[in-house]
């Protein structure tokens, strides 16, 4: 690539690696009342929950011994409330509060001596749905020291009064300036009459000195977040791309991502959207990333896209947060700490934990009536063991049976035949995603499935990596009614994909890299989605992120916050079905 301009898009290549979040010093001392609670949601494990609240795994294990083995969706965990010390970073000075039944924003703000506005600002994801029983919110520690105001107010108190001889209801109401109804409501026994010597409760008003917090109003949640949802129009969208173009092992794929993004920009410009795209080469390390962020005028940009290592991502994330810029992480799926603390960061690639959780839940639903058989091919690559453990745990939780079969090349056909059900469809799940493992079993599965008489119904279930094996295995995928779960999928035979291929060759005079996930398509889908979001919903588009209606070619987007204060994780999932009629259907969660 050379310096220059293309359709009013400024290109600049400068040349960057990274610190991770500093350790925060806390004292750990769990006392009565010094804990709060977390309800486990899909895709979460102890590690991710610890990151969310800045606690160590071991501290969670200490309070929840069974969590060492397994945690299940819907389970309630005890979490230690950290004591903030003088060395705690100001950005991390928060308590956590578990919302109680019938609790209100006003009630919580009063309890912690802060305003409702401060509470809402500390929890950017707070909505009517997420302010609910069992959910957690952050309490800003630095703002809980509001200076109190002393006021005198008239308050109503109840006093006890002994009825004297000859007193009547009328005389008592006249003396204390109350009504018959007030007396009877406090003293139901008066319905049977008033007698001398009775001790009754009487409401009386008296002046009292009280301590109040200034500027605290009884606001409902919709009023507090109204300004947050206000549409802020963007007439000219400014985007900066920061990628390691000069890093040899990454240069080809990152350049292809950029080229796909460029195609999205050109299309959107042709439809009337004004866009300026500035591009920077951050190289390796953090040096160039720091230089770019310090010396380039990026503060008025609407969107930053890029970062490769966690160190680079941390620098860009911190810069974006301080300057109110939305930040998209296109490649890493492991920047959990940053996504948990920056409310305006968007992680495009789904983490394996989220992918497993949603895939196993979906599979349990799809195949609940199947005879499920896990086949251990004793492959050197056991990369799917965690997925298999999660799948089995979900099946067990739903009381769905399954069986385990060890692969023996000399007796596999006979062994499997003994496990197959003649009355129910059978689901075969290998424990490895490798082509070697697939080659061991697919021939036998075809023979059994294609038997001329009383052939068992066989369905094969597998992994995102299987998209790389279609040249060798496509016929078997069709014949075995195969399903694969994945966060990305593009059908090369579809007209939209063929049109994109043709456009890519026209603009860049080359074909895309042959890989399971095409980087140009990832860049194109990412660009179309976020440019459409800004153009349609303004600079604060995150409040309408689920309403962005942009059809993707390969990568779907379903962004969700995992807490009231976190950024967004992409939880989209596809289930790709290779049918026996030689068609392919992509279902979307």
XYZ file of C-alpha atoms in Angstrom:
589
model
C 0.000 0.000 0.000
C 1.171 3.501 -0.696
C 0.287 6.863 0.689
C -2.436 8.708 -1.124
C -6.163 9.283 -1.249
C -8.982 7.087 -2.475
C -12.517 8.520 -2.617
C -11.792 11.214 0.006
C -10.342 8.584 2.366
C -7.087 9.691 3.915
C -4.464 6.958 4.258
C -1.543 7.306 6.629
C 0.722 4.549 7.752
C 2.819 5.049 10.797
C 4.239 2.134 12.650
C 3.313 -0.643 17.606
C 2.693 -4.404 21.541
C 1.213 -3.783 25.316
C 0.870 -3.411 29.185
C -1.968 -5.261 30.715
C -4.200 -3.828 33.440
C -2.225 -3.004 36.561
C -2.855 -5.139 39.598
C -5.218 -3.406 42.003
C -4.417 -3.755 45.681
C -7.340 -4.747 47.834
C -7.617 -6.268 51.269
C -9.674 -9.457 51.331
C -11.659 -10.057 54.479
C -15.077 -11.623 54.054
C -17.298 -10.651 56.966
C -21.006 -10.947 57.543
C -22.609 -8.521 55.105
C -19.353 -8.105 53.156
C -20.537 -10.142 50.185
C -22.940 -9.703 47.305
C -24.436 -12.220 44.880
C -24.045 -13.062 41.196
C -26.467 -15.139 39.113
C -24.606 -17.170 36.481
C -25.554 -16.376 32.875
C -24.754 -18.227 29.601
C -21.095 -18.111 28.592
C -19.773 -17.283 32.058
C -17.182 -19.173 34.070
C -15.456 -18.363 37.365
C -12.579 -16.621 35.582
C -14.886 -14.244 33.682
C -17.003 -13.544 36.746
C -13.842 -12.720 38.702
C -12.769 -10.256 36.018
C -16.185 -8.586 36.158
C -15.796 -7.797 39.875
C -11.978 -7.589 40.169
C -11.701 -10.659 42.404
C -9.472 -13.725 42.109
C -10.781 -17.179 41.219
C -9.590 -18.524 44.562
C -11.696 -15.986 46.458
C -14.818 -17.151 44.617
C -13.905 -20.802 45.270
C -13.502 -20.038 48.959
C -17.090 -18.814 49.216
C -18.496 -21.333 46.702
C -16.560 -24.644 47.027
C -18.620 -26.490 44.385
C -17.688 -23.879 41.753
C -14.242 -25.517 41.419
C -15.899 -28.314 39.475
C -18.735 -26.641 37.579
C -21.132 -23.717 37.660
C -24.488 -23.858 35.945
C -26.681 -21.215 34.372
C -29.006 -19.679 36.961
C -26.834 -20.661 39.929
C -26.260 -17.947 42.562
C -22.657 -17.372 43.682
C -21.389 -15.412 46.679
C -18.864 -12.742 45.652
C -16.563 -10.973 48.150
C -17.011 -7.220 48.403
C -13.543 -5.694 48.069
C -12.316 -3.161 50.583
C -10.860 -0.231 48.699
C -7.401 0.902 49.815
C -5.458 4.086 49.162
C -3.630 2.393 46.277
C -6.813 1.579 44.362
C -7.060 3.319 40.989
C -9.825 5.921 40.913
C -11.481 4.228 37.920
C -11.853 1.031 39.956
C -13.289 2.557 43.116
C -16.680 0.862 43.132
C -18.777 -1.214 45.472
C -21.232 -3.727 44.022
C -24.873 -3.951 45.039
C -27.307 -6.804 44.366
C -30.756 -5.397 43.627
C -33.436 -6.523 46.071
C -37.182 -7.102 45.484
C -39.180 -3.860 45.057
C -35.995 -1.783 45.311
C -35.886 1.536 43.409
C -33.177 3.796 42.051
C -34.096 6.305 44.736
C -33.866 3.692 47.473
C -30.414 2.538 46.377
C -29.106 6.095 45.963
C -30.409 6.975 49.425
C -28.770 3.898 50.951
C -25.343 4.841 49.575
C -25.778 8.617 49.921
C -25.413 9.358 46.186
C -27.703 10.836 43.562
C -29.664 8.827 41.051
C -27.684 10.519 38.275
C -24.393 9.329 39.782
C -25.762 5.801 39.990
C -26.944 5.832 36.363
C -23.615 7.266 35.138
C -21.699 4.473 36.906
C -23.863 1.895 35.095
C -24.111 2.862 31.395
C -26.062 -0.300 30.571
C -28.786 0.347 33.138
C -32.299 -0.069 31.712
C -35.744 -0.992 32.966
C -34.874 -4.626 32.183
C -31.461 -4.726 33.858
C -32.530 -2.886 37.033
C -34.245 -5.972 38.348
C -34.110 -8.354 41.284
C -30.853 -10.312 41.434
C -28.928 -8.085 38.995
C -25.873 -6.147 40.156
C -24.986 -2.475 39.828
C -21.850 -0.494 40.592
C -21.791 2.057 43.407
C -19.189 4.832 42.828
C -17.167 4.956 46.037
C -15.588 8.353 45.366
C -19.022 9.987 45.190
C -20.545 8.492 48.332
C -19.073 11.230 50.528
C -21.697 13.837 49.602
C -21.780 16.748 52.086
C -25.043 16.476 54.048
C -27.520 19.306 54.582
C -29.285 19.922 57.925
C -32.998 20.735 57.667
C -35.971 21.046 60.031
C -39.060 19.199 58.913
C -42.489 18.340 60.288
C -42.663 14.569 60.755
C -45.517 12.331 61.899
C -44.888 10.009 64.827
C -47.046 7.562 66.737
C -47.435 8.005 70.486
C -49.109 5.728 72.996
C -51.950 7.269 74.997
C -53.945 5.858 77.938
C -57.652 6.682 77.692
C -59.021 8.560 80.719
C -62.392 8.092 82.334
C -65.171 10.030 80.559
C -63.093 10.566 77.360
C -64.786 9.880 74.050
C -63.614 9.363 70.465
C -64.839 12.879 69.685
C -62.854 14.497 72.510
C -59.679 12.597 71.616
C -59.914 13.538 67.920
C -60.449 17.196 68.907
C -57.506 17.164 71.338
C -54.988 15.547 68.949
C -56.435 16.886 65.665
C -56.906 13.478 64.061
C -59.872 11.749 62.433
C -61.866 8.719 63.557
C -60.539 6.832 60.517
C -56.906 7.487 61.476
C -57.483 6.238 65.014
C -59.311 3.095 63.926
C -56.670 2.308 61.275
C -53.961 2.347 63.979
C -56.198 0.714 66.607
C -58.596 -1.827 65.050
C -59.910 -2.726 68.569
C -61.710 0.657 68.681
C -64.346 -0.801 66.379
C -65.754 -2.468 69.527
C -65.831 0.845 71.416
C -63.591 3.065 73.560
C -62.973 2.171 77.193
C -61.115 3.910 80.011
C -57.667 2.451 80.604
C -57.139 1.384 76.991
C -53.693 2.142 75.532
C -54.063 3.393 71.977
C -51.717 4.746 69.283
C -52.215 8.330 68.134
C -50.425 10.007 65.154
C -48.999 13.402 66.057
C -46.945 15.902 64.045
C -43.754 17.307 65.508
C -40.783 19.345 64.247
C -37.557 17.402 63.897
C -34.016 18.102 62.680
C -33.055 15.717 59.849
C -29.976 15.155 57.622
C -30.673 15.127 53.888
C -28.516 14.819 50.771
C -28.696 17.731 48.340
C -30.017 17.320 44.782
C -31.497 13.870 45.376
C -34.871 13.619 43.670
C -37.345 10.776 43.517
C -36.730 10.142 39.806
C -37.787 7.022 37.990
C -35.274 5.132 35.870
C -36.764 6.254 32.549
C -36.159 9.887 33.516
C -32.564 9.171 34.533
C -31.635 7.509 31.230
C -33.675 9.778 28.942
C -30.656 11.930 28.088
C -28.564 8.841 27.424
C -30.999 7.790 24.677
C -31.143 11.204 23.051
C -30.327 10.972 19.324
C -27.062 12.751 18.468
C -26.797 13.071 14.685
C -23.453 12.585 12.914
C -23.231 14.341 9.536
C -19.657 13.281 8.790
C -18.482 9.938 10.196
C -14.789 9.812 11.109
C -13.191 6.374 11.531
C -9.589 5.494 12.403
C -8.182 2.012 11.694
C -5.112 0.951 13.718
C -3.656 -2.387 12.554
C -0.201 -4.092 12.420
C 0.249 -3.947 8.633
C 4.057 -4.188 8.856
C 4.094 -7.356 10.999
C 4.950 -10.040 8.446
C 2.968 -12.917 9.964
C -0.160 -10.735 10.106
C 0.243 -8.298 7.233
C -1.667 -10.282 4.591
C -4.754 -11.033 6.700
C -4.898 -7.541 8.279
C -4.487 -5.882 4.887
C -7.317 -8.031 3.545
C -9.521 -7.021 6.493
C -8.787 -3.383 5.695
C -9.610 -3.911 2.010
C -12.986 -5.430 2.908
C -13.640 -2.494 5.238
C -12.684 -0.144 2.400
C -15.284 -1.785 0.141
C -17.934 -1.220 2.817
C -16.918 2.459 3.108
C -17.105 2.955 -0.663
C -20.568 1.376 -0.832
C -21.887 3.496 2.034
C -20.398 6.646 0.476
C -22.100 5.837 -2.811
C -25.392 5.661 -0.923
C -24.876 9.206 0.389
C -23.087 8.676 3.740
C -20.177 11.067 4.374
C -17.187 9.099 5.734
C -13.545 9.866 6.433
C -11.272 6.876 7.025
C -7.762 7.316 8.442
C -5.522 4.254 8.592
C -2.441 3.658 10.773
C 0.134 0.885 10.925
C 0.744 0.168 14.635
C 3.369 -2.535 13.998
C 4.558 -4.602 16.967
C 4.828 -3.512 20.565
C 3.230 -0.387 22.001
C 5.637 2.321 20.928
C 3.909 3.320 17.704
C 0.459 2.937 19.207
C 1.427 5.431 21.930
C 2.882 7.838 19.356
C -0.260 7.717 17.222
C -2.589 8.319 20.146
C -0.433 11.148 21.515
C 0.346 12.956 18.261
C -2.600 12.377 15.935
C -5.836 14.424 16.232
C -8.182 11.499 16.869
C -10.217 13.003 19.722
C -13.091 14.069 17.466
C -13.387 10.664 15.768
C -16.592 8.637 16.066
C -15.048 5.183 15.850
C -11.687 3.461 16.367
C -11.150 -0.025 14.879
C -8.127 -2.216 15.542
C -5.497 -3.279 18.012
C -3.884 -6.700 17.908
C -2.291 -7.578 21.259
C -3.879 -7.034 24.644
C -1.331 -4.302 25.319
C -2.227 -2.391 22.175
C -5.929 -2.907 22.823
C -5.565 -1.572 26.363
C -3.920 1.634 25.141
C -6.562 2.247 22.485
C -9.376 1.329 24.879
C -8.136 3.772 27.514
C -7.806 6.541 24.916
C -11.305 5.848 23.546
C -12.866 5.786 27.019
C -11.300 9.075 28.093
C -12.370 10.800 24.879
C -15.852 9.311 24.571
C -15.092 7.377 21.360
C -16.610 4.015 20.439
C -13.967 1.308 19.984
C -14.240 -1.928 17.956
C -11.853 -4.859 18.597
C -12.025 -6.932 15.371
C -9.756 -9.935 16.065
C -9.067 -10.664 19.733
C -11.635 -12.666 21.695
C -9.641 -12.552 24.934
C -9.660 -8.882 26.006
C -12.058 -9.677 28.851
C -10.603 -7.234 31.377
C -10.944 -4.322 28.976
C -14.411 -5.233 27.762
C -15.527 -5.616 31.369
C -14.441 -2.073 32.267
C -14.998 0.056 29.142
C -18.700 0.591 28.431
C -18.024 1.738 24.842
C -15.907 -1.175 23.577
C -17.252 -3.775 21.122
C -15.572 -7.201 20.876
C -16.430 -8.631 17.450
C -15.085 -12.155 17.863
C -17.097 -14.361 20.187
C -15.152 -15.863 23.079
C -14.960 -19.667 23.184
C -16.835 -19.730 26.525
C -19.807 -17.816 25.108
C -19.723 -19.828 21.895
C -19.724 -23.127 23.828
C -22.529 -22.052 26.150
C -24.872 -20.976 23.372
C -23.932 -23.881 21.083
C -24.512 -26.576 23.726
C -27.818 -25.019 24.807
C -28.968 -24.911 21.182
C -27.767 -28.469 20.538
C -29.610 -29.766 23.619
C -32.796 -28.252 22.233
C -32.282 -29.455 18.647
C -31.312 -33.006 19.535
C -33.338 -33.644 22.682
C -34.992 -36.708 21.099
C -31.745 -38.156 19.694
C -29.599 -41.034 20.855
C -26.391 -39.067 21.496
C -23.027 -40.816 21.158
C -19.680 -39.134 21.882
C -16.845 -40.814 19.972
C -13.298 -40.560 21.332
C -10.981 -41.072 18.343
C -7.885 -40.825 20.594
C -6.693 -37.987 18.410
C -3.520 -36.113 19.304
C -5.514 -32.906 19.110
C -8.023 -32.713 21.952
C -8.945 -29.053 21.396
C -12.678 -29.658 21.913
C -12.541 -31.375 25.298
C -13.852 -28.259 27.072
C -16.748 -28.020 24.633
C -17.533 -31.696 25.156
C -17.466 -31.278 28.945
C -19.842 -28.312 28.668
C -22.123 -30.232 26.301
C -22.277 -33.231 28.624
C -22.910 -30.997 31.640
C -25.824 -29.322 29.837
C -27.247 -32.704 28.825
C -26.969 -33.932 32.411
C -28.648 -30.802 33.763
C -31.560 -31.371 31.349
C -31.648 -35.123 32.190
C -30.899 -36.028 28.560
C -28.967 -39.337 28.253
C -25.778 -39.840 26.228
C -23.174 -42.564 25.733
C -19.383 -42.610 25.264
C -17.628 -44.812 22.705
C -13.862 -45.277 22.329
C -12.735 -45.655 18.729
C -11.081 -48.961 17.844
C -10.139 -49.218 14.139
C -10.580 -53.017 14.136
C -14.078 -53.057 15.629
C -15.515 -49.561 15.208
C -18.315 -50.583 12.864
C -19.528 -53.371 15.159
C -19.079 -51.280 18.313
C -21.020 -48.366 16.870
C -23.786 -50.624 15.554
C -24.347 -51.860 19.110
C -24.765 -48.238 20.276
C -27.071 -47.061 17.484
C -30.805 -46.900 18.090
C -33.113 -48.344 15.397
C -36.076 -46.343 16.705
C -34.629 -42.885 17.315
C -32.321 -40.659 15.271
C -28.679 -40.940 16.329
C -26.321 -38.017 16.886
C -22.581 -38.700 16.530
C -20.223 -36.192 18.206
C -16.441 -36.706 17.810
C -14.222 -35.287 20.575
C -11.809 -33.621 18.161
C -12.246 -31.087 15.349
C -9.276 -32.366 13.321
C -9.545 -33.776 9.811
C -7.657 -36.831 11.085
C -10.425 -37.582 13.593
C -13.126 -37.000 10.981
C -11.407 -39.322 8.494
C -11.379 -42.131 11.060
C -15.152 -42.244 11.403
C -16.808 -40.812 8.296
C -16.360 -43.873 6.083
C -17.981 -46.207 8.632
C -20.786 -43.714 9.261
C -21.528 -43.570 5.524
C -21.660 -47.347 5.246
C -24.095 -47.609 8.136
C -26.239 -44.669 7.021
C -26.407 -45.905 3.408
C -27.257 -49.503 4.259
C -30.026 -50.662 1.867
C -32.306 -52.061 4.574
C -33.253 -50.684 7.960
C -30.455 -48.112 7.911
C -30.262 -46.178 11.198
C -30.869 -42.446 11.088
C -27.460 -40.839 11.599
C -26.670 -37.147 12.093
C -23.122 -35.868 12.496
C -22.435 -32.886 14.774
C -19.227 -30.910 14.616
C -17.155 -27.777 14.819
C -16.353 -24.435 13.114
C -13.048 -25.841 11.801
C -14.951 -28.312 9.629
C -15.618 -25.493 7.171
C -11.992 -26.012 6.041
C -12.642 -29.636 5.085
C -15.422 -29.214 2.534
C -13.136 -30.127 -0.401
C -12.580 -33.575 1.144
C -15.782 -34.131 3.101
C -18.658 -32.201 1.496
C -20.397 -35.306 0.102
C -20.208 -36.971 3.516
C -21.546 -33.842 5.234
C -24.619 -33.972 3.015
C -25.104 -37.741 3.386
C -24.727 -37.601 7.185
C -27.178 -34.712 7.664
C -24.338 -32.750 9.317
C -24.690 -29.778 11.681
C -21.820 -27.525 12.692
C -21.931 -24.616 15.145
C -19.911 -21.521 14.290
C -19.731 -17.771 14.787
C -19.079 -17.198 11.073
C -20.202 -18.814 7.816
C -20.322 -17.808 4.150
C -21.899 -19.937 1.434
C -19.605 -19.445 -1.567
C -22.421 -20.470 -3.912
C -24.754 -17.678 -2.822
C -25.181 -14.710 -5.230
C -24.190 -12.158 -2.548
C -20.869 -13.887 -1.861
C -20.112 -14.340 -5.553
C -20.827 -10.645 -6.134
C -18.465 -9.723 -3.302
C -15.733 -11.970 -4.746
C -16.102 -10.258 -8.123
C -15.962 -6.790 -6.549
C -12.891 -7.693 -4.510
C -11.047 -8.945 -7.617
C -12.046 -5.788 -9.517
C -10.742 -3.384 -6.874
C -7.626 -5.224 -5.696
C -6.763 -7.481 -8.672
C -6.403 -10.618 -6.529
C -8.404 -13.364 -4.824
C -8.991 -13.564 -1.076
C -6.851 -15.726 1.204
C -8.103 -19.304 1.448
C -9.090 -19.653 5.113
C -12.100 -20.801 7.093
C -12.927 -17.164 7.951
C -12.346 -14.727 5.097
C -10.778 -11.561 6.479
C -12.058 -9.348 3.683
C -15.612 -10.453 4.470
C -14.987 -9.798 8.175
C -13.803 -6.271 7.372
C -16.762 -5.682 5.079
C -19.366 -6.937 7.571
C -17.770 -4.962 10.425
C -17.661 -1.770 8.391
C -21.236 -2.036 7.139
C -22.599 -2.777 10.613
C -20.935 0.058 12.522
C -21.239 2.708 9.810
C -24.936 1.862 9.534
C -25.263 2.055 13.337
C -23.730 5.561 13.497
C -25.604 6.802 10.426
C -28.977 5.513 11.677
C -28.771 5.999 15.449
C -26.138 8.706 15.878
C -22.964 8.811 17.949
C -24.656 7.117 20.939
C -25.815 4.180 18.823
C -24.977 1.642 21.538
C -28.371 2.259 23.132
C -30.008 0.920 19.952
C -27.396 -1.677 19.024
C -29.959 -4.505 18.838
C -32.010 -2.506 16.318
C -29.204 -2.172 13.753
C -30.616 -3.941 10.703
C -27.635 -4.672 8.468
C -27.460 -8.012 6.641
C -24.047 -9.655 6.973
C -22.287 -11.914 4.481
C -20.158 -13.976 6.885
C -20.120 -12.594 10.444
C -23.325 -11.999 12.359
C -23.592 -9.394 15.109
C -25.603 -9.774 18.302
C -23.993 -7.445 20.817
C -24.852 -7.728 24.499
C -23.463 -6.283 27.712
C -22.606 -8.892 30.342
C -23.132 -6.380 33.154
C -24.625 -2.946 33.717
C -21.179 -1.352 33.383
C -19.383 -3.467 30.779
C -18.794 -3.061 27.071
C -20.335 -5.294 24.414
C -19.543 -8.906 23.520
C -20.718 -10.377 20.217
C -22.807 -13.421 21.168
C -24.035 -14.256 17.667
C -24.065 -17.944 16.708
C -24.899 -19.876 13.551
C -25.939 -23.481 13.159
C -25.054 -24.644 9.628
C -27.022 -27.636 8.357
C -25.779 -29.727 5.400
C -28.963 -31.488 4.321
C -29.369 -34.793 2.536
C -31.042 -33.000 -0.386
C -27.697 -31.253 -1.077
C -28.754 -27.856 0.252
C -27.162 -25.811 3.040
C -29.138 -23.756 5.547
C -27.593 -21.235 7.948
C -29.711 -20.782 11.057
C -29.006 -17.792 13.294
C -29.478 -17.644 17.042
